[in-house]
Coordinates of C-alpha atoms in Angstrom, one line a residue:
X1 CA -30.9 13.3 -28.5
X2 CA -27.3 13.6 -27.8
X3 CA -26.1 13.7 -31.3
X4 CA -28.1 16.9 -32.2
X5 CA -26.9 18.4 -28.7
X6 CA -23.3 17.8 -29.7
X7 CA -23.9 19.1 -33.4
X8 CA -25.6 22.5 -32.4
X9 CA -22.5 23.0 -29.3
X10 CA -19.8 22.1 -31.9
X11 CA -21.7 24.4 -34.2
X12 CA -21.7 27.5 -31.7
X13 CA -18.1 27.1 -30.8
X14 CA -17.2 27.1 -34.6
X15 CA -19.1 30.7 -35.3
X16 CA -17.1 31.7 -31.8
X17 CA -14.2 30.3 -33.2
X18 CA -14.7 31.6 -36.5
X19 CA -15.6 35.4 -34.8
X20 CA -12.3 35.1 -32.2
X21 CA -10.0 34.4 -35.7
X22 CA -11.5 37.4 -37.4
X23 CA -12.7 35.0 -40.5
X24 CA -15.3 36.0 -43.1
X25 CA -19.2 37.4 -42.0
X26 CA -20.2 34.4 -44.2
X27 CA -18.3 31.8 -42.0
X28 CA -20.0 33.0 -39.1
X29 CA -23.2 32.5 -40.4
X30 CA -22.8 28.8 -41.9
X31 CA -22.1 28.1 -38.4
X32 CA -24.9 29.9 -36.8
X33 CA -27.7 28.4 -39.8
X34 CA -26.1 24.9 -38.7
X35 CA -26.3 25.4 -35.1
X36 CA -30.1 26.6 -36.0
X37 CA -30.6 23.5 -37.5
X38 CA -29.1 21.0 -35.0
X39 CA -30.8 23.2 -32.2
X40 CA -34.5 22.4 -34.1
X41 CA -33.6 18.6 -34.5
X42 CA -33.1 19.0 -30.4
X43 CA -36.2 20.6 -29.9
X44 CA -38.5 17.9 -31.7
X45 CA -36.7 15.7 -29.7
X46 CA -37.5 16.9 -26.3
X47 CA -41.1 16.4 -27.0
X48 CA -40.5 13.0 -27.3
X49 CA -39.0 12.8 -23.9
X50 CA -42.1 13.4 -22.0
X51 CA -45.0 14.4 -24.5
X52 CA -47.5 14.7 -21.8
X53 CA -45.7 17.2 -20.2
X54 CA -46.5 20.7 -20.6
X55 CA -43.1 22.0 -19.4
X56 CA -41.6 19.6 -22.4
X57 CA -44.0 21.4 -24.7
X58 CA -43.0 24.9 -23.8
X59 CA -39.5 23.7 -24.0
X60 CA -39.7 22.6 -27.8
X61 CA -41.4 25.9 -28.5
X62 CA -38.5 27.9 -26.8
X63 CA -36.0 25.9 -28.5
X64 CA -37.9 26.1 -32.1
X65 CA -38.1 29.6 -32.2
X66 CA -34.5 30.1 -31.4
X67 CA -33.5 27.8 -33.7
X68 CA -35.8 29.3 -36.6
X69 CA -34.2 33.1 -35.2
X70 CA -30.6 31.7 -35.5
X71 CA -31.3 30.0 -38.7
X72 CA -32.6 33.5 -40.2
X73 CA -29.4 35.6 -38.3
X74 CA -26.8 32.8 -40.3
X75 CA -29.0 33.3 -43.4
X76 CA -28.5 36.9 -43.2
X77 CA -24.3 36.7 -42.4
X78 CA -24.6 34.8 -45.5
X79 CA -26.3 37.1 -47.3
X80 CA -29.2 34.4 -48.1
X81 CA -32.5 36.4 -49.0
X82 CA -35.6 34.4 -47.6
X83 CA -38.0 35.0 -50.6
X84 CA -41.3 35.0 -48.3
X85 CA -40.1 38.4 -46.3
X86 CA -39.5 40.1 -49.9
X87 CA -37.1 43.2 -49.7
X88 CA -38.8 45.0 -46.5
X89 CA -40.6 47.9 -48.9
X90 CA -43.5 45.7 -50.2
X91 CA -45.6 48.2 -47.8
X92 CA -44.7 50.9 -50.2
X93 CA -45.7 48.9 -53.4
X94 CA -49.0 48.1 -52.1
X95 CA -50.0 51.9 -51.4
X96 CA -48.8 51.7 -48.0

């Protein structure tokens, strides 16, 4: 558990390193996506902890769906387009 702990801090004090030296958008979010990534290794991890704890489960779910938010936020710094969420205007193709 402690080596996806230390990968998603040393992750988040990159992109706040990276924001404080006024570096490239893009930089920022390769260290956000990674942090994203370390923090959803962490979270399948606390379930293992105590899996018949419900506090333990609502802990994973926390920490999944803040990973999978700063995953997408990096993605986006990076200008990586997620393919499933299309351009935003598919309403207007479909005859909204």
């Amino acid at each position: 558990m402690i080596p996806s702990a230390q990968a998603c801090s040393t992750a988040l004090e990159m992109a706040g390193a990276v924001i404080l030296q006024r570096q490239p958008v893009n930089r920022v979010g390769a260290a956000l996506s990674e942090s994203g990534r370390a923090l959803k290794q962490w979270s399948q991890q606390c379930l293992e902890l105590a899996p018949d704890e419900g506090s333990a489960k609502d802990c994973r779910q926390f920490m999944s769906k803040a990973a999978g938010l700063m995953e997408e936020a990096g993605n986006q710094l990076q200008g990586v387009v997620n393919p499933s969420k299309g351009s935003g205007k598919q309403w207007l193709k479909n005859g909204g």
